[in-house]
Amino acid sequence: MGTYQAIVYRAIGEQWYRQCDLNRDLIVTGTVRIRILINKNGKISSMRQTSRVGASEVQKSFTFLAIKLARLPAMPPEVRSMLVGDSLEMYFDFNF
């Protein structure tokens, strides 16, 4: 499970850093916390902000975009066998 989660974090992080570079003039100090659900095919089935402190709506928007742009692999069978339900739930804290 940990290896797959690391791949997901890395894929999303790459896109998020790219979005931060593209929008650097709009960044203020803050944090956006986002919860995502990933299905067995590696597709995000749900994404929502759980909190935002200091960061702007624009920052939230390009963070959501980064998550949507990330290419996530399908879950390996060993990860799927560990799931409770059909999706993997992950939380991300994006610190600006």
Short mmCIF file of C-alpha atoms in Angstrom, two decimals:
data_model
loop_
_atom_site.label_atom_id
_atom_site.label_comp_id
_atom_site.label_asym_id
_atom_site.label_seq_id
_atom_site.Cartn_x
_atom_site.Cartn_y
_atom_site.Cartn_z
CA MET A 1 0.00 0.00 0.00
CA GLY A 2 2.77 2.42 0.95
CA THR A 3 4.54 2.12 -2.40
CA TYR A 4 1.34 2.87 -4.32
CA GLN A 5 0.57 5.85 -2.07
CA ALA A 6 4.10 7.19 -2.65
CA ILE A 7 3.54 6.97 -6.42
CA VAL A 8 0.26 8.90 -6.04
CA TYR A 9 1.86 11.58 -3.84
CA ARG A 10 4.74 11.98 -6.29
CA ALA A 11 2.46 12.24 -9.35
CA ILE A 12 0.22 14.84 -7.71
CA GLY A 13 3.20 16.71 -6.26
CA GLU A 14 4.84 17.07 -9.68
CA GLN A 15 1.71 18.65 -11.11
CA TRP A 16 1.19 20.83 -8.04
CA TYR A 17 4.72 22.26 -8.17
CA ARG A 18 4.21 22.99 -11.87
CA GLN A 19 0.99 24.85 -11.08
CA CYS A 20 2.71 26.78 -8.28
CA ASP A 21 5.42 27.88 -10.73
CA LEU A 22 2.82 29.00 -13.27
CA ASN A 23 0.84 30.91 -10.64
CA ARG A 24 3.61 32.13 -8.35
CA ASP A 25 2.41 35.74 -8.42
CA LEU A 26 -0.93 34.67 -6.94
CA ILE A 27 0.41 32.66 -4.00
CA VAL A 28 -0.09 33.75 -0.41
CA THR A 29 0.98 31.83 2.68
CA GLY A 30 -1.48 29.17 3.71
CA THR A 31 -2.57 25.54 3.57
CA VAL A 32 -5.21 23.68 1.59
CA ARG A 33 -6.23 20.20 2.81
CA ILE A 34 -7.88 17.96 0.24
CA ARG A 35 -9.42 14.49 0.50
CA ILE A 36 -9.48 12.28 -2.58
CA LEU A 37 -10.88 8.86 -3.36
CA ILE A 38 -9.06 6.79 -5.98
CA ASN A 39 -10.77 3.85 -7.65
CA LYS A 40 -9.01 0.62 -8.62
CA ASN A 41 -8.32 1.98 -12.12
CA GLY A 42 -6.36 4.92 -10.72
CA LYS A 43 -9.11 7.43 -11.44
CA ILE A 44 -10.14 10.02 -8.89
CA SER A 45 -13.78 9.38 -8.07
CA SER A 46 -14.14 12.15 -5.48
CA MET A 47 -12.17 15.21 -4.46
CA ARG A 48 -13.06 17.85 -1.89
CA GLN A 49 -11.45 20.51 0.21
CA THR A 50 -11.60 19.69 3.90
CA SER A 51 -9.97 22.90 5.10
CA ARG A 52 -8.22 26.03 3.89
CA VAL A 53 -6.25 28.41 6.08
CA GLY A 54 -4.75 31.56 4.59
CA ALA A 55 -4.58 30.24 1.03
CA SER A 56 -6.78 31.86 -1.59
CA GLU A 57 -9.58 30.44 -3.72
CA VAL A 58 -7.22 30.69 -6.71
CA GLN A 59 -4.70 28.49 -4.90
CA LYS A 60 -7.42 25.96 -4.16
CA SER A 61 -8.46 25.99 -7.81
CA PHE A 62 -5.02 25.35 -9.23
CA THR A 63 -4.43 22.67 -6.59
CA PHE A 64 -7.59 20.88 -7.76
CA LEU A 65 -6.35 21.26 -11.34
CA ALA A 66 -3.00 19.72 -10.42
CA ILE A 67 -4.75 16.71 -8.90
CA LYS A 68 -6.91 16.30 -12.02
CA LEU A 69 -3.84 16.50 -14.29
CA ALA A 70 -1.86 13.89 -12.35
CA ARG A 71 -1.56 10.55 -14.15
CA LEU A 72 -2.22 7.88 -11.59
CA PRO A 73 -1.60 4.21 -12.31
CA ALA A 74 -4.18 1.52 -11.69
CA MET A 75 -3.91 -0.05 -8.27
CA PRO A 76 -1.88 -3.24 -8.15
CA PRO A 77 -3.81 -6.34 -7.03
CA GLU A 78 -2.08 -6.36 -3.64
CA VAL A 79 -3.33 -2.83 -2.93
CA ARG A 80 -6.87 -3.65 -4.09
CA SER A 81 -6.93 -6.65 -1.76
CA MET A 82 -6.21 -4.35 1.21
CA LEU A 83 -9.02 -1.88 0.48
CA VAL A 84 -12.10 -1.59 2.61
CA GLY A 85 -14.68 -0.82 -0.07
CA ASP A 86 -13.92 0.10 -3.66
CA SER A 87 -11.73 3.19 -3.22
CA LEU A 88 -8.53 4.32 -1.56
CA GLU A 89 -8.99 7.44 0.58
CA MET A 90 -6.04 9.83 0.81
CA TYR A 91 -5.56 13.25 2.39
CA PHE A 92 -3.15 15.89 1.16
CA ASP A 93 -1.92 19.04 2.89
CA PHE A 94 -0.71 21.57 0.33
CA ASN A 95 1.43 24.16 2.12
CA PHE A 96 2.14 27.43 0.36
#
